[in-house]
GROMACS .gro file of C-alpha atoms in nm:
model
  391
    1MET     CA    1  -0.965  -2.649  -3.089
    2THR     CA    2  -0.744  -2.523  -2.805
    3THR     CA    3  -0.674  -2.151  -2.796
    4ASP     CA    4  -0.389  -1.982  -2.613
    5ALA     CA    5  -0.643  -1.855  -2.359
    6ASN     CA    6  -0.732  -2.214  -2.269
    7LYS     CA    7  -0.375  -2.340  -2.240
    8PRO     CA    8  -0.214  -2.344  -1.895
    9ILE     CA    9   0.025  -2.055  -1.850
   10SER     CA   10   0.363  -2.136  -1.694
   11ILE     CA   11   0.414  -1.907  -1.395
   12LYS     CA   12   0.714  -1.864  -1.170
   13VAL     CA   13   0.571  -1.778  -0.827
   14GLU     CA   14   0.806  -1.605  -0.584
   15GLY     CA   15   0.639  -1.603  -0.245
   16TRP     CA   16   0.580  -1.734   0.105
   17ARG     CA   17   0.435  -2.072   0.198
   18GLY     CA   18   0.373  -2.275   0.512
   19ILE     CA   19   0.280  -2.007   0.765
   20SER     CA   20  -0.031  -1.833   0.894
   21HIS     CA   21   0.036  -1.485   0.759
   22SER     CA   22  -0.194  -1.305   0.517
   23TYR     CA   23   0.059  -1.298   0.229
   24SER     CA   24   0.134  -1.666   0.277
   25LEU     CA   25  -0.232  -1.766   0.309
   26VAL     CA   26  -0.327  -1.572  -0.005
   27ASN     CA   27  -0.038  -1.725  -0.197
   28GLN     CA   28  -0.125  -2.078  -0.085
   29PHE     CA   29  -0.493  -2.046  -0.175
   30GLN     CA   30  -0.400  -1.901  -0.515
   31ILE     CA   31  -0.149  -2.169  -0.605
   32LEU     CA   32  -0.386  -2.444  -0.487
   33HIS     CA   33  -0.659  -2.325  -0.718
   34TRP     CA   34  -0.425  -2.244  -1.005
   35SER     CA   35  -0.307  -2.603  -0.989
   36ARG     CA   36  -0.648  -2.766  -0.941
   37SER     CA   37  -0.815  -2.568  -1.217
   38GLY     CA   38  -0.545  -2.642  -1.471
   39LEU     CA   39  -0.510  -2.268  -1.537
   40ALA     CA   40  -0.139  -2.266  -1.467
   41ARG     CA   41   0.174  -2.476  -1.433
   42LEU     CA   42   0.383  -2.348  -1.146
   43GLN     CA   43   0.741  -2.317  -1.038
   44HIS     CA   44   0.752  -2.198  -0.677
   45VAL     CA   45   1.049  -2.013  -0.529
   46ASP     CA   46   1.030  -1.969  -0.151
   47MET     CA   47   1.129  -1.618  -0.050
   48PRO     CA   48   1.293  -1.536   0.286
   49PHE     CA   49   1.059  -1.463   0.576
   50ILE     CA   50   1.089  -1.122   0.741
   51MET     CA   51   1.067  -1.279   1.089
   52PRO     CA   52   1.317  -1.561   1.157
   53HIS     CA   53   1.092  -1.753   1.398
   54TRP     CA   54   0.842  -1.822   1.117
   55SER     CA   55   1.083  -2.089   0.997
   56ASN     CA   56   1.053  -2.298   1.314
   57GLY     CA   57   0.737  -2.480   1.200
   58GLU     CA   58   0.521  -2.353   1.487
   59ASN     CA   59   0.302  -2.119   1.280
   60SER     CA   60   0.126  -2.356   1.041
   61ALA     CA   61  -0.121  -2.220   0.788
   62GLY     CA   62  -0.372  -2.485   0.897
   63PHE     CA   63  -0.462  -2.654   0.567
   64ASP     CA   64  -0.577  -3.016   0.573
   65GLU     CA   65  -0.324  -3.288   0.494
   66GLN     CA   66  -0.427  -3.327   0.130
   67ASP     CA   67  -0.397  -2.957   0.051
   68GLN     CA   68  -0.078  -2.918   0.253
   69THR     CA   69   0.084  -3.199   0.054
   70LEU     CA   70  -0.020  -3.037  -0.273
   71ILE     CA   71   0.116  -2.699  -0.162
   72GLU     CA   72   0.449  -2.850  -0.058
   73ASN     CA   73   0.491  -3.038  -0.387
   74ILE     CA   74   0.340  -2.788  -0.629
   75SER     CA   75   0.661  -2.672  -0.796
   76GLN     CA   76   0.730  -2.816  -1.143
   77ASP     CA   77   1.025  -2.808  -1.381
   78ILE     CA   78   0.895  -2.550  -1.628
   79THR     CA   79   1.018  -2.269  -1.847
   80PRO     CA   80   0.832  -1.970  -1.701
   81GLU     CA   81   0.628  -1.746  -1.928
   82ALA     CA   82   0.543  -1.499  -1.651
   83VAL     CA   83   0.631  -1.413  -1.290
   84TYR     CA   84   0.398  -1.354  -0.993
   85ARG     CA   85   0.551  -1.216  -0.672
   86ILE     CA   86   0.391  -1.220  -0.327
   87PHE     CA   87   0.622  -1.146  -0.034
   88ALA     CA   88   0.720  -0.851   0.181
   89PRO     CA   89   0.864  -0.604   0.135
   90PHE     CA   90   0.755  -0.621  -0.229
   91GLY     CA   91   1.048  -0.607  -0.469
   92LEU     CA   92   0.997  -0.347  -0.740
   93ASP     CA   93   1.374  -0.307  -0.761
   94THR     CA   94   1.408  -0.655  -0.914
   95PRO     CA   95   1.471  -0.658  -1.292
   96VAL     CA   96   1.163  -0.734  -1.504
   97GLU     CA   97   1.272  -0.993  -1.761
   98LEU     CA   98   0.933  -1.163  -1.809
   99PRO     CA   99   0.577  -1.031  -1.777
  100THR     CA  100   0.564  -0.966  -1.403
  101LEU     CA  101   0.276  -0.910  -1.160
  102THR     CA  102   0.372  -0.808  -0.806
  103PHE     CA  103   0.134  -0.828  -0.511
  104ALA     CA  104   0.145  -0.498  -0.324
  105VAL     CA  105  -0.097  -0.409  -0.046
  106THR     CA  106  -0.084  -0.128   0.206
  107GLU     CA  107  -0.290  -0.014   0.501
  108PHE     CA  108  -0.169   0.344   0.560
  109GLY     CA  109   0.078   0.404   0.278
  110LEU     CA  110   0.422   0.290   0.165
  111SER     CA  111   0.733   0.307   0.378
  112SER     CA  112   0.991   0.522   0.202
  113GLY     CA  113   1.258   0.285   0.332
  114ASN     CA  114   1.121  -0.009   0.133
  115TYR     CA  115   1.106   0.138  -0.217
  116SER     CA  116   1.224   0.430  -0.427
  117GLN     CA  117   1.039   0.626  -0.693
  118SER     CA  118   1.314   0.553  -0.943
  119ALA     CA  119   1.267   0.177  -0.887
  120VAL     CA  120   0.892   0.217  -0.933
  121ASP     CA  121   0.942   0.414  -1.255
  122THR     CA  122   1.184   0.155  -1.394
  123TYR     CA  123   0.951  -0.130  -1.299
  124ALA     CA  124   0.659   0.039  -1.474
  125ALA     CA  125   0.867   0.127  -1.781
  126ARG     CA  126   0.956  -0.240  -1.824
  127GLY     CA  127   0.590  -0.341  -1.820
  128GLY     CA  128   0.575  -0.450  -1.455
  129LEU     CA  129   0.224  -0.467  -1.307
  130ILE     CA  130   0.078  -0.447  -0.955
  131HIS     CA  131  -0.191  -0.668  -0.799
  132THR     CA  132  -0.367  -0.512  -0.500
  133PRO     CA  133  -0.683  -0.650  -0.337
  134SER     CA  134  -0.892  -0.340  -0.257
  135GLN     CA  135  -0.984   0.005  -0.380
  136TRP     CA  136  -0.853   0.154  -0.054
  137SER     CA  137  -0.511  -0.003  -0.109
  138LYS     CA  138  -0.512   0.113  -0.472
  139ARG     CA  139  -0.577   0.473  -0.364
  140ARG     CA  140  -0.294   0.455  -0.111
  141LEU     CA  141  -0.054   0.313  -0.371
  142ILE     CA  142  -0.141   0.591  -0.616
  143ALA     CA  143  -0.093   0.854  -0.345
  144ASN     CA  144   0.254   0.710  -0.286
  145GLY     CA  145   0.365   0.735  -0.649
  146ILE     CA  146   0.262   0.403  -0.805
  147PRO     CA  147   0.121   0.477  -1.155
  148GLU     CA  148  -0.252   0.405  -1.164
  149GLY     CA  149  -0.224   0.241  -1.504
  150ILE     CA  150  -0.018  -0.052  -1.376
  151ILE     CA  151  -0.244  -0.133  -1.077
  152HIS     CA  152  -0.500  -0.414  -1.104
  153VAL     CA  153  -0.753  -0.460  -0.823
  154VAL     CA  154  -0.828  -0.831  -0.779
  155PRO     CA  155  -0.993  -0.914  -0.445
  156HIS     CA  156  -0.919  -1.207  -0.220
  157ALA     CA  157  -1.168  -1.488  -0.164
  158ALA     CA  158  -1.306  -1.723   0.099
  159ASP     CA  159  -1.258  -2.091   0.018
  160ALA     CA  160  -1.593  -2.269   0.051
  161LYS     CA  161  -1.411  -2.590   0.144
  162TYR     CA  162  -1.292  -2.428   0.465
  163PHE     CA  163  -1.532  -2.140   0.536
  164PHE     CA  164  -1.904  -2.217   0.532
  165PRO     CA  165  -2.212  -2.184   0.758
  166MET     CA  166  -2.239  -2.468   1.009
  167ASP     CA  167  -2.568  -2.613   1.130
  168ALA     CA  168  -2.729  -2.488   1.451
  169ASN     CA  169  -2.638  -2.799   1.651
  170GLY     CA  170  -2.271  -2.770   1.558
  171ILE     CA  171  -2.267  -2.404   1.653
  172LEU     CA  172  -2.437  -2.472   1.987
  173HIS     CA  173  -2.190  -2.753   2.064
  174ASN     CA  174  -1.889  -2.530   1.992
  175ARG     CA  175  -2.029  -2.243   2.198
  176ARG     CA  176  -2.076  -2.476   2.494
  177THR     CA  177  -1.727  -2.619   2.448
  178LEU     CA  178  -1.582  -2.269   2.489
  179GLY     CA  179  -1.807  -2.199   2.786
  180PHE     CA  180  -2.056  -1.961   2.627
  181ALA     CA  181  -2.418  -1.964   2.740
  182GLU     CA  182  -2.697  -1.991   2.486
  183ASP     CA  183  -2.799  -1.628   2.533
  184ASP     CA  184  -2.447  -1.483   2.532
  185VAL     CA  185  -2.378  -1.238   2.249
  186VAL     CA  186  -2.033  -1.340   2.129
  187LEU     CA  187  -1.811  -1.088   1.950
  188LEU     CA  188  -1.506  -1.222   1.767
  189ASN     CA  189  -1.182  -1.069   1.645
  190VAL     CA  190  -0.885  -1.279   1.528
  191GLY     CA  191  -0.652  -0.992   1.437
  192THR     CA  192  -0.338  -0.858   1.599
  193HIS     CA  193  -0.313  -0.556   1.825
  194HIS     CA  194  -0.119  -0.348   1.572
  195TRP     CA  195  -0.253   0.009   1.593
  196ASN     CA  196  -0.414   0.000   1.248
  197LYS     CA  197  -0.631  -0.298   1.352
  198GLY     CA  198  -0.815  -0.091   1.614
  199LEU     CA  199  -0.815  -0.352   1.892
  200ASP     CA  200  -0.779  -0.069   2.145
  201VAL     CA  201  -1.098   0.089   2.005
  202LEU     CA  202  -1.272  -0.248   2.020
  203LEU     CA  203  -1.177  -0.310   2.384
  204LYS     CA  204  -1.285   0.035   2.502
  205ALA     CA  205  -1.620   0.011   2.322
  206PHE     CA  206  -1.677  -0.344   2.448
  207ALA     CA  207  -1.611  -0.251   2.811
  208GLN     CA  208  -1.846   0.048   2.793
  209ALA     CA  209  -2.120  -0.141   2.608
  210ARG     CA  210  -2.124  -0.420   2.869
  211LYS     CA  211  -2.263  -0.172   3.122
  212ARG     CA  212  -2.587  -0.177   2.920
  213ASN     CA  213  -2.554  -0.518   2.758
  214PRO     CA  214  -2.404  -0.759   3.016
  215ARG     CA  215  -2.455  -1.062   2.789
  216LEU     CA  216  -2.174  -0.940   2.563
  217LYS     CA  217  -1.871  -1.168   2.547
  218LEU     CA  218  -1.549  -1.116   2.351
  219LEU     CA  219  -1.338  -1.388   2.189
  220LEU     CA  220  -0.986  -1.300   2.072
  221LYS     CA  221  -0.707  -1.504   1.909
  222ASP     CA  222  -0.363  -1.519   2.065
  223GLN     CA  223  -0.090  -1.391   1.829
  224ARG     CA  224   0.228  -1.522   1.990
  225SER     CA  225   0.300  -1.778   1.718
  226THR     CA  226   0.284  -1.523   1.435
  227TYR     CA  227   0.399  -1.190   1.577
  228LEU     CA  228   0.535  -1.282   1.923
  229MET     CA  229   0.266  -1.051   2.061
  230ASN     CA  230   0.123  -1.101   2.408
  231SER     CA  231  -0.243  -1.027   2.345
  232GLU     CA  232  -0.342  -1.093   2.707
  233SER     CA  233  -0.102  -0.823   2.829
  234PHE     CA  234  -0.235  -0.580   2.568
  235VAL     CA  235  -0.593  -0.639   2.682
  236GLN     CA  236  -0.498  -0.590   3.047
  237GLN     CA  237  -0.298  -0.275   2.974
  238THR     CA  238  -0.566  -0.117   2.753
  239LEU     CA  239  -0.847  -0.174   3.003
  240THR     CA  240  -0.628  -0.059   3.294
  241GLU     CA  241  -0.561   0.269   3.114
  242ILE     CA  242  -0.934   0.346   3.105
  243GLY     CA  243  -1.005   0.211   3.453
  244MET     CA  244  -1.217  -0.080   3.331
  245ASN     CA  245  -1.001  -0.381   3.417
  246ASP     CA  246  -1.251  -0.505   3.675
  247ALA     CA  247  -1.296  -0.878   3.727
  248ASP     CA  248  -1.635  -0.889   3.554
  249THR     CA  249  -1.507  -0.727   3.234
  250MET     CA  250  -1.192  -0.939   3.226
  251ALA     CA  251  -1.396  -1.257   3.277
  252ALA     CA  252  -1.605  -1.168   2.971
  253ILE     CA  253  -1.297  -1.176   2.746
  254ARG     CA  254  -1.157  -1.510   2.631
  255MET     CA  255  -0.849  -1.592   2.431
  256VAL     CA  256  -0.814  -1.887   2.195
  257PRO     CA  257  -0.457  -2.010   2.156
  258GLY     CA  258  -0.282  -2.020   1.823
  259PRO     CA  259  -0.194  -2.145   1.578
  260MET     CA  260  -0.528  -2.283   1.461
  261THR     CA  261  -0.625  -2.507   1.174
  262LEU     CA  262  -0.856  -2.357   0.913
  263ALA     CA  263  -1.125  -2.600   1.031
  264GLN     CA  264  -1.094  -2.463   1.385
  265LEU     CA  265  -1.105  -2.109   1.250
  266ASN     CA  266  -1.429  -2.191   1.068
  267CYS     CA  267  -1.575  -2.312   1.399
  268ILE     CA  268  -1.506  -1.987   1.583
  269TYR     CA  269  -1.628  -1.774   1.291
  270ASN     CA  270  -1.955  -1.968   1.311
  271LEU     CA  271  -2.005  -1.963   1.687
  272ALA     CA  272  -1.970  -1.584   1.699
  273ASP     CA  273  -2.277  -1.365   1.673
  274PHE     CA  274  -2.072  -1.085   1.516
  275TYR     CA  275  -1.724  -1.045   1.374
  276LEU     CA  276  -1.605  -0.712   1.511
  277THR     CA  277  -1.333  -0.514   1.332
  278PRO     CA  278  -1.327  -0.137   1.404
  279TYR     CA  279  -1.002  -0.089   1.212
  280ARG     CA  280  -0.822   0.234   1.130
  281ALA     CA  281  -0.662   0.104   0.812
  282GLU     CA  282  -0.662  -0.232   0.633
  283GLY     CA  283  -0.531  -0.340   0.297
  284PHE     CA  284  -0.814  -0.592   0.269
  285ASN     CA  285  -0.923  -0.769   0.596
  286LEU     CA  286  -0.942  -1.136   0.500
  287PRO     CA  287  -1.098  -1.248   0.835
  288ALA     CA  288  -1.397  -1.019   0.776
  289LEU     CA  289  -1.457  -1.182   0.437
  290GLU     CA  290  -1.418  -1.532   0.581
  291ALA     CA  291  -1.653  -1.460   0.872
  292GLN     CA  292  -1.914  -1.326   0.630
  293ALA     CA  293  -1.878  -1.644   0.423
  294CYS     CA  294  -1.972  -1.837   0.737
  295GLY     CA  295  -2.294  -1.636   0.768
  296THR     CA  296  -2.163  -1.428   1.059
  297PRO     CA  297  -2.258  -1.058   1.040
  298VAL     CA  298  -1.964  -0.817   1.045
  299ILE     CA  299  -1.936  -0.488   1.232
  300ALA     CA  300  -1.662  -0.286   1.062
  301THR     CA  301  -1.537   0.065   0.993
  302ALA     CA  302  -1.707   0.242   0.702
  303GLY     CA  303  -1.505   0.396   0.422
  304GLY     CA  304  -1.215   0.152   0.425
  305ALA     CA  305  -1.109  -0.161   0.240
  306THR     CA  306  -1.406  -0.370   0.355
  307ASP     CA  307  -1.649  -0.141   0.171
  308ASP     CA  308  -1.561  -0.351  -0.136
  309PHE     CA  309  -1.736  -0.663  -0.001
  310LEU     CA  310  -1.941  -0.591   0.313
  311SER     CA  311  -2.263  -0.513   0.129
  312HIS     CA  312  -2.493  -0.763   0.303
  313PRO     CA  313  -2.767  -0.583   0.504
  314ALA     CA  314  -2.688  -0.793   0.813
  315ASN     CA  315  -2.350  -0.618   0.840
  316ARG     CA  316  -2.310  -0.288   1.024
  317LEU     CA  317  -2.064  -0.020   0.916
  318ILE     CA  318  -1.939   0.228   1.178
  319SER     CA  319  -1.871   0.580   1.057
  320GLY     CA  320  -1.536   0.744   1.118
  321ARG     CA  321  -1.319   1.043   1.042
  322LEU     CA  322  -1.061   1.028   0.763
  323HIS     CA  323  -0.712   1.151   0.854
  324GLU     CA  324  -0.449   1.208   0.586
  325ASN     CA  325  -0.074   1.268   0.600
  326GLN     CA  326  -0.050   1.265   0.978
  327LYS     CA  327   0.283   1.221   1.156
  328LEU     CA  328   0.267   0.845   1.213
  329LYS     CA  329   0.625   0.739   1.139
  330ASP     CA  330   0.920   0.920   0.986
  331ASP     CA  331   0.930   0.680   0.689
  332LEU     CA  332   0.554   0.708   0.623
  333PRO     CA  333   0.501   1.071   0.518
  334VAL     CA  334   0.210   1.000   0.279
  335ASN     CA  335  -0.060   0.815   0.470
  336ALA     CA  336  -0.428   0.787   0.550
  337TYR     CA  337  -0.645   0.619   0.811
  338ILE     CA  338  -0.998   0.635   0.949
  339GLU     CA  339  -1.062   0.688   1.320
  340PRO     CA  340  -1.385   0.497   1.391
  341ASP     CA  341  -1.656   0.671   1.595
  342VAL     CA  342  -1.626   0.494   1.930
  343ASP     CA  343  -1.956   0.635   2.059
  344GLU     CA  344  -2.141   0.495   1.758
  345LEU     CA  345  -1.969   0.161   1.811
  346ILE     CA  346  -2.069   0.158   2.178
  347ALA     CA  347  -2.431   0.223   2.079
  348VAL     CA  348  -2.426  -0.061   1.825
  349LEU     CA  349  -2.275  -0.306   2.073
  350SER     CA  350  -2.510  -0.197   2.350
  351ALA     CA  351  -2.803  -0.299   2.129
  352ALA     CA  352  -2.645  -0.617   1.990
  353GLU     CA  353  -2.836  -0.937   2.048
  354ARG     CA  354  -2.851  -1.293   1.927
  355ALA     CA  355  -3.052  -1.312   1.608
  356ALA     CA  356  -3.128  -1.549   1.323
  357ARG     CA  357  -2.823  -1.578   1.102
  358PRO     CA  358  -2.859  -1.456   0.742
  359THR     CA  359  -2.956  -1.730   0.498
  360SER     CA  360  -2.725  -1.582   0.235
  361VAL     CA  361  -2.411  -1.375   0.242
  362GLY     CA  362  -2.456  -1.262  -0.116
  363GLN     CA  363  -2.231  -1.322  -0.414
  364ARG     CA  364  -1.869  -1.392  -0.332
  365MET     CA  365  -1.550  -1.433  -0.527
  366ASP     CA  366  -1.389  -1.777  -0.513
  367TRP     CA  367  -1.018  -1.848  -0.541
  368ALA     CA  368  -1.064  -2.011  -0.882
  369GLY     CA  369  -1.213  -1.682  -1.002
  370VAL     CA  370  -0.920  -1.493  -0.853
  371GLY     CA  371  -0.684  -1.726  -1.039
  372ARG     CA  372  -0.862  -1.669  -1.370
  373LEU     CA  373  -0.836  -1.292  -1.330
  374LEU     CA  374  -0.466  -1.305  -1.243
  375CYS     CA  375  -0.393  -1.537  -1.536
  376GLY     CA  376  -0.581  -1.297  -1.763
  377ILE     CA  377  -0.363  -1.009  -1.647
  378LEU     CA  378  -0.045  -1.207  -1.706
  379ARG     CA  379  -0.166  -1.324  -2.049
  380GLY     CA  380  -0.239  -0.964  -2.139
  381ALA     CA  381   0.110  -0.863  -2.031
  382ARG     CA  382   0.257  -1.139  -2.249
  383SER     CA  383   0.087  -0.998  -2.558
  384GLY     CA  384   0.328  -0.705  -2.553
  385ALA     CA  385   0.700  -0.785  -2.575
  386LEU     CA  386   0.927  -0.620  -2.321
  387GLU     CA  387   1.144  -0.361  -2.491
  388PRO     CA  388   1.513  -0.325  -2.399
  389LEU     CA  389   1.589  -0.046  -2.154
  390VAL     CA  390   1.741   0.266  -2.306
  391ALA     CA  391   2.013   0.427  -2.098
   0.00000   0.00000   0.00000
């Protein structure tokens, strides 16, 4: 006997596809696994990108050909029973005519220019729900006026097809290909140099730690294809400001060009000895989760979004000081961030060495599990009919 809970739910997905941006990657992994699992039948509506150059085809998400074909052809002719939205800025001002779940994630807080409290109140009154991936993001949404009762925390995942521990020979080969010696201690960060990511903190700590640990090497990912950011110039400028742009330090920093395939990303996660992310504020931090799935220990800021999943003892959390409602930007009056302790980070990096990789990264969520949870939320929303608005 087939129950309603076992029947595929017909979902209209409004979101981004085809690019290497966190919203787009999350959406593509979710729709892949919704489709494969038979949990949902999908109609996909591509929403406008916020940066015009993303449409030029030079910022691929990096899926293999089979998955890319499925993603591109996933939309079906259905009558939607529910709506899932995942694009920026998130649209709570859109009328809620079906059970609706909107992905909303924030690092610091919400920009007052992108939403209004009246729109939030109307969205909630019509039964609209929010999907956010971390407890940190949930707290920031609540602080900015989103009702706690409509927020559902469902984490992201690391796809085992793409992110997995490689064997020692493969790791050694890839390290040699990029010019790393066997005893080099390779630190990796694939994020941007937006202030919340803490790349300035990372660079300053790395340069100082190399005085005591000269085997340290740093591998960064170029961000021109996604954000038109010149990461090389940022590195040079940051180290110049602290008087540590000497030839030896600069030679210890390498940049991998982008965009990368997910298979290539798996290779660099694996060849690193540590994934290093001393962030000030993150909504989730998908690279930290993916690196951990590859068996690579993570060094991250304590107290932030990654507390939800960095529980493995091989990881190292750096303490920091919480700042709230600082003057960051005029349209961001309610905010929070953590300033990581750079001296503690320097000490950790100074003592970092090559070590046996953990045999297990602990329990992890998979994208099929994420899909089940999201379908459950939408099914629950369907059980209550939307009442007409009363003027």
